[in-house]
Coordinates of C-alpha atoms and ligand atoms in Angstrom, one line a residue:
M1 CA -5.1 84.3 54.3
T2 CA -8.6 85.5 55.0
N3 CA -10.2 85.2 58.5
P4 CA -13.3 82.7 58.5
T5 CA -15.8 84.7 60.4
S6 CA -18.7 83.1 61.6
P7 CA -21.5 85.3 62.4
L8 CA -22.7 84.4 65.7
N9 CA -25.8 82.0 65.9
E10 CA -24.5 80.3 62.4
R11 CA -24.0 77.1 64.0
P12 CA -24.6 75.6 68.0
L13 CA -21.2 76.2 69.9
D14 CA -19.7 73.7 71.9
M15 CA -16.9 75.5 74.0
I16 CA -14.6 72.8 75.2
I17 CA -12.3 73.5 78.1
F18 CA -9.4 71.5 78.8
G19 CA -8.1 72.2 81.9
G20 CA -11.9 73.0 83.0
G21 CA -11.1 72.2 86.8
G22 CA -7.9 74.4 86.8
D23 CA -7.1 77.7 88.1
L24 CA -6.9 79.6 84.9
A25 CA -10.7 78.3 84.2
A26 CA -11.7 79.4 87.7
R27 CA -10.0 83.0 87.9
K28 CA -10.4 84.1 84.2
L29 CA -12.3 81.9 81.7
L30 CA -15.4 80.8 83.4
P31 CA -16.1 84.4 85.1
A32 CA -15.5 86.0 81.5
L33 CA -17.9 83.3 80.0
Y34 CA -20.4 84.2 82.5
M35 CA -20.2 88.1 81.7
A36 CA -20.5 87.1 78.0
H37 CA -23.6 85.1 78.4
T38 CA -25.1 87.7 80.6
H39 CA -24.7 90.1 78.2
C40 CA -25.8 87.7 75.3
N41 CA -22.6 87.4 73.6
L42 CA -22.5 83.7 73.3
P43 CA -24.8 82.1 70.4
A44 CA -28.1 80.9 71.8
D45 CA -27.5 77.3 71.4
T46 CA -24.1 77.0 73.5
R47 CA -22.8 74.4 75.5
I48 CA -19.9 74.4 77.6
L49 CA -17.8 71.1 78.0
A50 CA -15.6 71.3 81.2
I51 CA -13.0 68.4 80.6
G52 CA -11.1 67.4 83.6
R53 CA -9.3 64.0 85.2
K54 CA -11.5 64.0 88.5
D55 CA -13.8 61.2 88.6
W56 CA -17.0 64.0 89.0
T57 CA -20.5 63.8 87.9
R58 CA -21.9 67.1 86.1
E59 CA -23.7 67.9 89.5
D60 CA -20.2 67.6 91.5
Y61 CA -18.6 69.8 88.8
L62 CA -21.1 72.4 89.5
R63 CA -20.9 72.4 93.1
N64 CA -17.3 71.9 93.9
F65 CA -15.8 73.8 91.0
M66 CA -18.4 76.4 89.3
E67 CA -20.1 77.4 92.8
E68 CA -16.6 77.1 95.2
Q69 CA -13.9 78.2 93.1
A70 CA -15.0 80.0 89.9
R71 CA -17.9 82.0 91.1
P72 CA -15.8 84.1 94.1
F73 CA -14.2 85.4 91.2
I74 CA -17.3 87.3 89.4
D75 CA -17.8 90.9 90.8
S76 CA -20.5 90.8 93.1
K77 CA -21.9 93.6 91.9
V78 CA -22.7 92.2 88.7
F79 CA -23.4 88.7 89.8
D80 CA -27.0 87.9 89.3
A81 CA -28.4 84.6 90.7
Q82 CA -30.9 84.2 88.0
S83 CA -28.4 84.8 85.3
W84 CA -25.9 82.5 86.7
D85 CA -28.3 79.5 87.2
K86 CA -29.1 80.1 83.3
F87 CA -25.2 79.9 82.7
L88 CA -25.0 76.9 84.8
A89 CA -27.5 75.3 82.5
L90 CA -25.0 75.3 79.7
F91 CA -22.4 72.9 81.4
D92 CA -21.8 69.4 81.1
Y93 CA -18.6 67.7 82.6
V94 CA -16.7 65.2 81.0
R95 CA -14.0 63.2 82.5
V96 CA -10.9 62.7 80.3
D97 CA -7.6 61.6 81.2
V98 CA -5.7 63.5 78.4
E99 CA -3.2 60.9 77.8
N100 CA -5.7 58.2 77.5
P101 CA -7.0 58.2 73.7
G102 CA -10.0 55.8 75.0
D103 CA -11.2 58.6 77.0
F104 CA -11.9 60.8 74.1
Q105 CA -14.7 58.8 72.8
R106 CA -16.6 60.1 75.8
L107 CA -16.0 63.8 74.6
A108 CA -16.9 62.5 70.9
Q109 CA -20.3 61.4 72.1
A110 CA -21.0 64.5 74.2
A111 CA -20.0 66.7 71.5
R112 CA -23.0 67.7 69.0
P113 CA -22.8 66.9 65.6
G114 CA -22.4 69.6 63.5
S115 CA -21.5 71.8 66.3
Q116 CA -18.9 74.7 66.0
R117 CA -16.3 73.6 68.1
V118 CA -14.0 75.4 70.4
L119 CA -11.1 73.6 71.8
Y120 CA -9.6 75.8 74.7
L121 CA -6.2 74.3 75.8
S122 CA -5.9 75.6 79.3
T123 CA -3.4 73.1 80.5
S124 CA 0.3 72.5 80.8
P125 CA 1.6 73.1 77.3
E126 CA 3.2 69.6 77.3
L127 CA 0.1 68.2 77.0
F128 CA -1.0 70.2 73.8
V129 CA 0.5 67.6 71.3
T130 CA -1.1 64.4 72.7
I131 CA -4.6 66.5 73.2
C132 CA -4.5 67.3 69.6
E133 CA -3.6 64.0 68.5
N134 CA -6.3 62.2 70.8
L135 CA -9.0 64.8 69.6
D136 CA -7.9 64.0 65.8
G137 CA -8.2 60.5 66.5
A138 CA -11.5 60.3 68.3
G139 CA -13.1 62.4 65.0
I140 CA -13.8 65.4 67.1
L141 CA -12.1 68.0 64.7
D142 CA -13.4 69.3 61.2
E143 CA -12.4 72.3 59.3
H144 CA -14.8 74.5 61.4
A145 CA -13.0 73.7 64.7
R146 CA -10.8 76.5 66.5
V147 CA -8.2 75.9 69.2
V148 CA -7.1 78.1 71.6
L149 CA -3.5 77.8 73.1
E150 CA -2.6 79.2 76.4
K151 CA 0.8 80.7 77.1
P152 CA 3.5 79.7 78.1
L153 CA 3.8 78.8 74.3
G154 CA 7.3 77.2 74.4
H155 CA 10.1 77.6 76.7
D156 CA 12.4 78.7 73.9
L157 CA 12.5 78.8 70.1
A158 CA 12.8 75.2 69.6
S159 CA 9.9 74.0 72.1
A160 CA 7.9 76.9 70.7
R161 CA 8.6 75.4 67.0
A162 CA 7.8 71.9 68.3
I163 CA 4.4 73.1 69.7
N164 CA 3.6 74.9 66.7
D165 CA 4.6 72.1 64.2
A166 CA 2.6 69.6 66.4
V167 CA -0.4 71.3 66.5
G168 CA -0.3 72.5 62.8
K169 CA -0.5 68.7 62.2
H170 CA -4.1 68.9 62.9
F171 CA -5.2 72.6 62.7
K172 CA -4.5 75.4 59.8
E173 CA -2.9 78.5 61.0
E174 CA -6.5 80.3 60.6
Q175 CA -7.9 77.9 63.2
I176 CA -5.0 78.7 65.8
Y177 CA -5.6 81.3 68.3
R178 CA -2.9 81.8 70.4
I179 CA -3.8 84.0 73.4
D180 CA -2.0 86.9 74.6
H181 CA -4.5 88.5 77.2
Y182 CA -2.8 91.8 77.1
L183 CA -4.4 92.2 73.3
G184 CA -7.6 91.8 74.9
K185 CA -7.0 94.6 77.1
E186 CA -9.4 97.5 76.2
T187 CA -6.4 100.1 76.6
V188 CA -4.0 98.0 74.3
Q189 CA -6.7 98.1 71.4
N190 CA -7.1 101.8 72.3
L191 CA -3.7 102.2 71.5
M192 CA -4.3 101.1 67.9
V193 CA -7.0 104.0 67.6
L194 CA -5.1 106.7 69.3
R195 CA -2.4 105.8 66.6
F196 CA -4.2 105.3 63.4
G197 CA -7.5 107.3 64.2
N198 CA -5.8 110.4 64.8
A199 CA -4.0 112.3 62.3
I200 CA -1.8 114.5 64.7
F201 CA 0.1 111.8 66.0
G202 CA 1.2 110.2 62.4
P203 CA 4.1 112.6 61.7
L204 CA 5.5 112.8 64.9
W205 CA 5.7 109.3 65.8
Q206 CA 8.8 108.2 64.8
A207 CA 12.7 109.4 65.1
P208 CA 13.9 112.2 65.4
Y209 CA 10.8 113.6 66.9
I210 CA 10.4 111.0 69.6
K211 CA 13.5 110.5 72.0
S212 CA 12.6 107.4 73.6
V213 CA 9.7 105.2 74.7
Q214 CA 9.2 103.5 77.9
I215 CA 7.0 100.4 78.7
T216 CA 6.3 99.5 82.0
V217 CA 4.6 96.4 83.7
S218 CA 5.0 96.7 87.3
E219 CA 3.0 94.1 89.8
T220 CA 2.7 94.2 93.3
V221 CA 1.7 90.8 93.5
G222 CA 4.6 88.1 94.5
V223 CA 4.8 84.6 93.1
G224 CA 2.3 83.3 95.1
S225 CA 1.8 79.5 94.7
R226 CA 3.1 79.5 91.3
A227 CA 6.7 78.8 92.3
G228 CA 6.6 75.4 90.4
F229 CA 6.0 77.1 87.1
Y230 CA 7.6 80.4 87.5
D231 CA 10.8 79.2 89.0
H232 CA 12.1 77.8 86.0
T233 CA 10.2 80.5 83.7
G234 CA 11.3 83.9 85.0
A235 CA 10.2 87.5 84.0
L236 CA 11.8 87.4 80.5
R237 CA 9.8 84.4 79.6
D238 CA 6.6 85.1 81.6
M239 CA 6.4 88.6 80.7
V240 CA 8.7 90.1 78.2
Q241 CA 8.7 87.3 75.3
N242 CA 5.2 87.9 75.2
H243 CA 3.0 90.9 76.9
L244 CA 5.8 93.6 76.7
L245 CA 6.9 92.7 73.2
Q246 CA 3.4 92.9 72.0
L247 CA 3.0 96.2 73.7
L248 CA 6.0 97.3 71.6
C249 CA 5.0 96.3 68.7
I250 CA 1.7 98.1 69.0
V251 CA 3.6 101.2 69.6
A252 CA 6.2 101.0 66.8
M253 CA 4.5 99.1 64.0
E254 CA 3.9 100.9 60.6
P255 CA 0.1 101.7 59.8
P256 CA -1.1 98.5 58.9
V257 CA -3.4 98.5 55.4
S258 CA -6.8 97.3 57.3
L259 CA -7.5 95.7 60.5
D260 CA -7.8 92.4 59.0
P261 CA -5.9 89.8 61.1
D262 CA -2.8 89.4 58.8
A263 CA -2.5 93.1 57.8
V264 CA -1.9 93.9 61.5
R265 CA 0.1 91.1 62.2
D266 CA 2.3 91.4 59.4
E267 CA 3.2 94.8 60.6
K268 CA 3.7 93.2 64.2
L269 CA 6.1 90.8 62.7
K270 CA 8.0 93.3 61.0
V271 CA 8.8 95.2 64.4
L272 CA 9.8 91.7 66.0
K273 CA 12.1 91.1 62.9
S274 CA 13.7 94.5 63.1
L275 CA 14.8 94.3 66.9
R276 CA 18.3 94.5 67.0
P277 CA 19.8 91.1 68.3
M278 CA 21.8 91.7 71.6
T279 CA 25.4 90.4 71.9
V280 CA 26.6 89.2 74.9
A281 CA 28.1 92.5 75.6
D282 CA 24.9 94.0 75.0
I283 CA 23.5 92.0 77.3
A284 CA 25.7 92.6 80.3
R285 CA 25.2 96.4 79.5
D286 CA 21.6 96.6 78.3
T287 CA 19.8 94.5 80.9
V288 CA 19.1 94.2 84.5
R289 CA 17.9 91.0 86.3
G290 CA 16.1 91.2 89.6
Q291 CA 14.8 89.2 92.5
Y292 CA 13.0 90.4 95.4
T293 CA 14.0 90.4 99.0
A294 CA 11.6 90.7 101.7
G295 CA 10.0 94.1 102.1
A296 CA 6.9 95.7 102.5
V297 CA 4.1 96.2 99.7
G298 CA 1.1 98.8 100.3
G299 CA 2.1 98.7 104.1
E300 CA 2.1 95.0 104.5
A301 CA 5.5 93.1 105.1
V302 CA 6.1 90.6 102.5
K303 CA 8.6 87.5 102.2
G304 CA 11.4 87.5 100.0
Y305 CA 11.2 85.2 96.6
L306 CA 13.7 83.0 98.0
Q307 CA 11.6 82.4 100.9
E308 CA 8.4 81.8 99.0
Q309 CA 6.6 78.4 99.2
N310 CA 8.7 76.2 96.7
V311 CA 11.2 78.1 95.5
P312 CA 14.8 76.5 96.1
A313 CA 17.0 78.2 98.2
D314 CA 19.5 79.0 95.5
S315 CA 17.0 79.8 92.8
R316 CA 18.5 82.4 90.2
A317 CA 15.2 82.9 88.8
E318 CA 14.5 86.8 87.9
T319 CA 11.4 88.4 89.0
F320 CA 12.4 91.7 87.5
V321 CA 13.7 92.5 84.3
A322 CA 14.7 96.0 82.7
L323 CA 16.3 96.1 79.3
R324 CA 16.8 98.4 76.7
A325 CA 15.8 97.5 73.1
H326 CA 16.6 99.0 69.6
L327 CA 14.7 98.5 66.4
N328 CA 16.8 98.5 63.0
N329 CA 14.6 100.3 60.7
W330 CA 14.0 103.8 59.4
R331 CA 11.3 104.9 61.7
W332 CA 12.8 104.2 64.9
A333 CA 16.7 104.4 64.3
N334 CA 18.4 105.4 67.5
V335 CA 15.3 105.8 69.7
P336 CA 16.0 103.6 72.8
F337 CA 12.7 101.6 73.7
F338 CA 13.1 100.7 77.9
L339 CA 11.3 97.9 78.9
R340 CA 10.7 96.7 82.6
T341 CA 8.4 94.4 84.3
G342 CA 8.5 93.1 87.9
K343 CA 6.7 91.2 90.8
R344 CA 6.5 92.8 94.3
M345 CA 7.1 96.4 92.9
Q346 CA 5.7 99.8 94.5
N347 CA 2.7 99.8 92.8
R348 CA 0.5 98.0 90.1
R349 CA 0.8 100.0 86.9
S350 CA 1.3 99.3 83.2
E351 CA 2.2 102.3 81.1
I352 CA 3.6 103.3 77.9
V353 CA 5.4 106.7 77.9
I354 CA 6.6 108.4 74.9
D355 CA 9.2 111.1 75.0
F356 CA 9.1 113.6 72.3
A357 CA 12.3 115.5 71.3
D358 CA 13.9 118.4 73.1
L359 CA 13.1 121.7 71.8
P360 CA 15.7 122.4 69.0
F361 CA 16.3 125.7 70.5
S362 CA 14.5 127.7 73.3
I363 CA 13.6 131.0 72.9
I364 CA 11.9 131.1 76.2
P365 CA 15.0 131.7 78.9
E366 CA 13.0 131.3 81.9
G367 CA 12.0 128.0 83.1
P368 CA 13.4 124.3 83.7
R369 CA 14.5 123.3 80.4
H370 CA 14.5 119.6 81.1
Y371 CA 10.7 119.5 80.6
G372 CA 9.3 118.1 77.1
N373 CA 6.4 116.8 75.8
R374 CA 5.4 113.5 77.1
L375 CA 2.6 111.2 76.0
T376 CA 1.5 108.6 79.0
I377 CA -0.8 105.9 78.2
T378 CA -1.7 103.9 81.1
L379 CA -3.3 100.6 80.6
Q380 CA -3.9 99.5 84.2
P381 CA -5.1 100.0 86.9
E382 CA -6.8 103.2 85.3
E383 CA -7.0 103.7 81.4
S384 CA -6.0 107.1 80.9
I385 CA -3.9 109.1 78.3
Q386 CA -2.2 112.0 79.2
L387 CA -0.1 114.6 77.0
Q388 CA 2.5 116.5 78.8
M389 CA 2.4 120.1 77.1
M390 CA 4.3 123.4 78.3
A391 CA 2.3 126.5 79.0
K392 CA 3.0 129.9 80.6
E393 CA 3.0 130.4 84.2
P394 CA 0.7 133.1 84.9
G395 CA 2.6 136.4 86.0
S396 CA 4.8 139.1 84.5
G397 CA 7.6 136.8 83.4
M398 CA 8.0 134.3 80.9
H399 CA 8.2 131.1 83.2
M400 CA 7.1 127.7 81.6
Q401 CA 5.5 124.9 83.3
P402 CA 4.3 121.7 82.4
V403 CA 0.6 121.3 82.3
T404 CA -1.2 118.0 81.5
L405 CA -3.7 117.6 78.9
N406 CA -5.9 114.8 80.4
L407 CA -8.1 112.4 78.2
D408 CA -10.6 110.7 80.8
L409 CA -11.8 108.0 78.9
Q410 CA -14.0 106.5 81.8
Q411 CA -16.1 109.7 81.9
A412 CA -16.1 110.2 78.4
M413 CA -17.6 106.6 77.5
T414 CA -19.3 105.1 80.2
Q415 CA -20.0 101.9 78.5
R416 CA -19.1 98.8 80.3
R417 CA -15.3 97.7 80.0
A418 CA -15.2 94.0 79.3
E419 CA -12.4 92.2 80.9
A420 CA -9.3 91.1 78.3
Y421 CA -10.6 87.1 78.4
E422 CA -14.2 88.0 77.9
R423 CA -13.2 90.1 74.8
L424 CA -11.0 87.6 73.5
L425 CA -13.4 84.5 73.8
I426 CA -16.0 86.7 72.0
D427 CA -13.5 87.0 69.4
V428 CA -12.4 83.3 69.0
I429 CA -16.4 82.4 69.2
R430 CA -16.7 85.0 66.1
G431 CA -13.5 83.9 64.2
R432 CA -11.7 86.9 64.7
L433 CA -8.1 86.5 64.8
T434 CA -6.3 90.1 64.9
H435 CA -5.9 90.2 68.3
F436 CA -4.1 86.9 68.5
M437 CA -0.3 86.1 67.9
R438 CA 0.5 84.4 64.5
R439 CA 3.0 81.4 64.7
D440 CA 5.7 83.6 62.9
E441 CA 5.2 86.6 65.4
L442 CA 5.6 84.1 68.4
E443 CA 8.7 82.5 66.6
A444 CA 10.3 85.9 65.9
A445 CA 9.6 86.8 69.7
W446 CA 11.5 83.7 70.7
T447 CA 14.3 84.3 68.2
W448 CA 15.0 87.7 69.8
V449 CA 14.5 86.6 73.7
E450 CA 16.6 83.1 73.5
P451 CA 20.1 84.8 73.2
I452 CA 19.4 87.0 76.2
L453 CA 18.4 84.0 78.2
N454 CA 21.7 82.4 76.8
G455 CA 23.6 85.4 77.4
W456 CA 22.6 85.6 80.9
K457 CA 24.0 81.9 81.5
E458 CA 27.1 82.7 80.0
L459 CA 27.9 85.6 82.0
G460 CA 26.7 83.4 85.2
D461 CA 24.6 86.2 86.0
R462 CA 22.8 86.3 89.2
P463 CA 19.7 88.7 89.7
R464 CA 20.4 91.6 91.8
G465 CA 18.4 91.7 94.7
Y466 CA 15.8 94.4 95.2
T467 CA 13.6 94.9 98.1
A468 CA 9.9 94.4 97.7
G469 CA 7.8 97.5 97.4
T470 CA 10.4 99.3 95.2
F471 CA 10.9 100.1 91.4
G472 CA 13.6 97.3 91.3
P473 CA 17.4 97.1 91.4
A474 CA 19.4 100.5 91.2
A475 CA 21.1 99.3 88.0
S476 CA 17.8 99.7 86.4
S477 CA 17.9 103.5 87.0
A478 CA 21.2 103.8 86.1
L479 CA 20.4 102.0 82.8
M480 CA 18.3 105.2 81.9
A481 CA 20.5 107.8 83.4
R482 CA 23.5 106.6 81.5
E483 CA 21.6 108.2 78.5
N484 CA 20.6 111.3 80.8
L485 CA 16.7 109.7 80.9
A486 CA 15.1 108.4 83.8
W487 CA 12.0 106.3 84.4
A488 CA 8.6 108.2 84.4
E489 CA 8.6 107.8 88.6
E490 CA 11.7 109.3 88.9
A491 CA 11.6 112.1 86.5
Ligands
LIG501 C1 0.4 86.5 83.1 C2 1.8 86.1 84.1 O1 0.5 86.2 81.7 O2 0.2 87.8 83.3 C3 1.6 86.4 85.5 O3 2.0 84.4 83.9 C4 1.3 88.0 85.2 O4 2.8 86.5 86.1 C5 -0.1 88.3 84.6 O5 0.9 88.2 87.2 C6 -0.2 89.8 84.8 O6 -1.5 89.9 84.1 P1 -2.2 91.2 84.6 O7 -3.4 91.2 83.5 O8 -2.8 91.3 85.9 O9 -1.4 92.4 84.2

């Protein structure tokens, strides 16, 4: 399957945003489009059609939403009033109740004949099917149209399939852009370059030279105002099924034959398919669910999850997950992958830690034996790549000490780093699918995750409490300690 790449400026662009008055539009999409516009990455003839249910005029939308809700999310250091005015000039507002097919006629009239249409569905996924049907019914779709689907794409395998089937009736797979914003992060893309642009890691990137891999995405934020969504979602669906598994894919995949979308996605799919399914006994032993209780983050007292707004008092939703995964393939035989994510943790940090094997034999008698080579790839808050090496401590004896080779990417490359959404939106506009999930990837991820959700139910599992501002329940450390390993911050 080839990637239909349309050069910038080929056709006028109509960017149509469903959920144009929503939270994601305000926080991420519109600021990202503003930045793309400011840096001349939108086709010259672009229009942005914000779709919402409110009975607003264009002016109402610009004032009530763009100015008041979206603009505060643009970094004031880069904001420019003149460029903002030019950006606002691209907008139109179309009132559409997506459940009313008649309303789509208004949209059909607003879209320009022959335009390249990008339909961004930033709504609840329950509406995806209706929106696609009504778009088709109103004659808004053609073979050039592209649709962008926001997560959560399903609640389980069956619902993910149902969405894919329904959207697939109106769009071919190469017109569908399933967003996982982690794939748009500079550092995540850089991981591919680290692996496939440097010859030195290739031979070592496998068992038995790698002992274990840790992938952590820790957040300091709590559930905030999203309890309605989060409480029946939980951390496994919200973060592991997509972001963490995508990171795992990039760490573990075989070198793709090229950067073509399907070449990369074929390799990621193989990783997902090689995840060893977990039995109920595995789930009891190798997974830890947690829920934060009151504590302090960054010196500020914070509530426990059960005290948050709109959270049921007996909620069993997990706000933390740690688990040990295995890949059933030659490259990774017997190498545990530890995945961990949580809200209200001690710090905001996303990192991948690759622990290389111990020395087969040490001829250097003096010095701590437990040190090994460790590659730490930090995705956020700052991008960095560090390799821990052993060196001789100055002096007369032969003492080893770990020292860190530090790749300072911020200093080495001072170019502006675009936010994930900006980069991904530009990819959609240019028809680049490499950093979007293909249908089979999504379904393979659900195939592995769903039994864990069922296993927890079967085990009657309650999440373990952990104090906000810590690194999760003690059982998470025990998961590693069992194998004589430790999470990076505990080592
Ligand atoms: C989203 C989740 O997909 O990712 C949120 O729904 C989470 O719960 C967010 O906070 C984390 O993204 P980032 O880019 O801040 O690490």
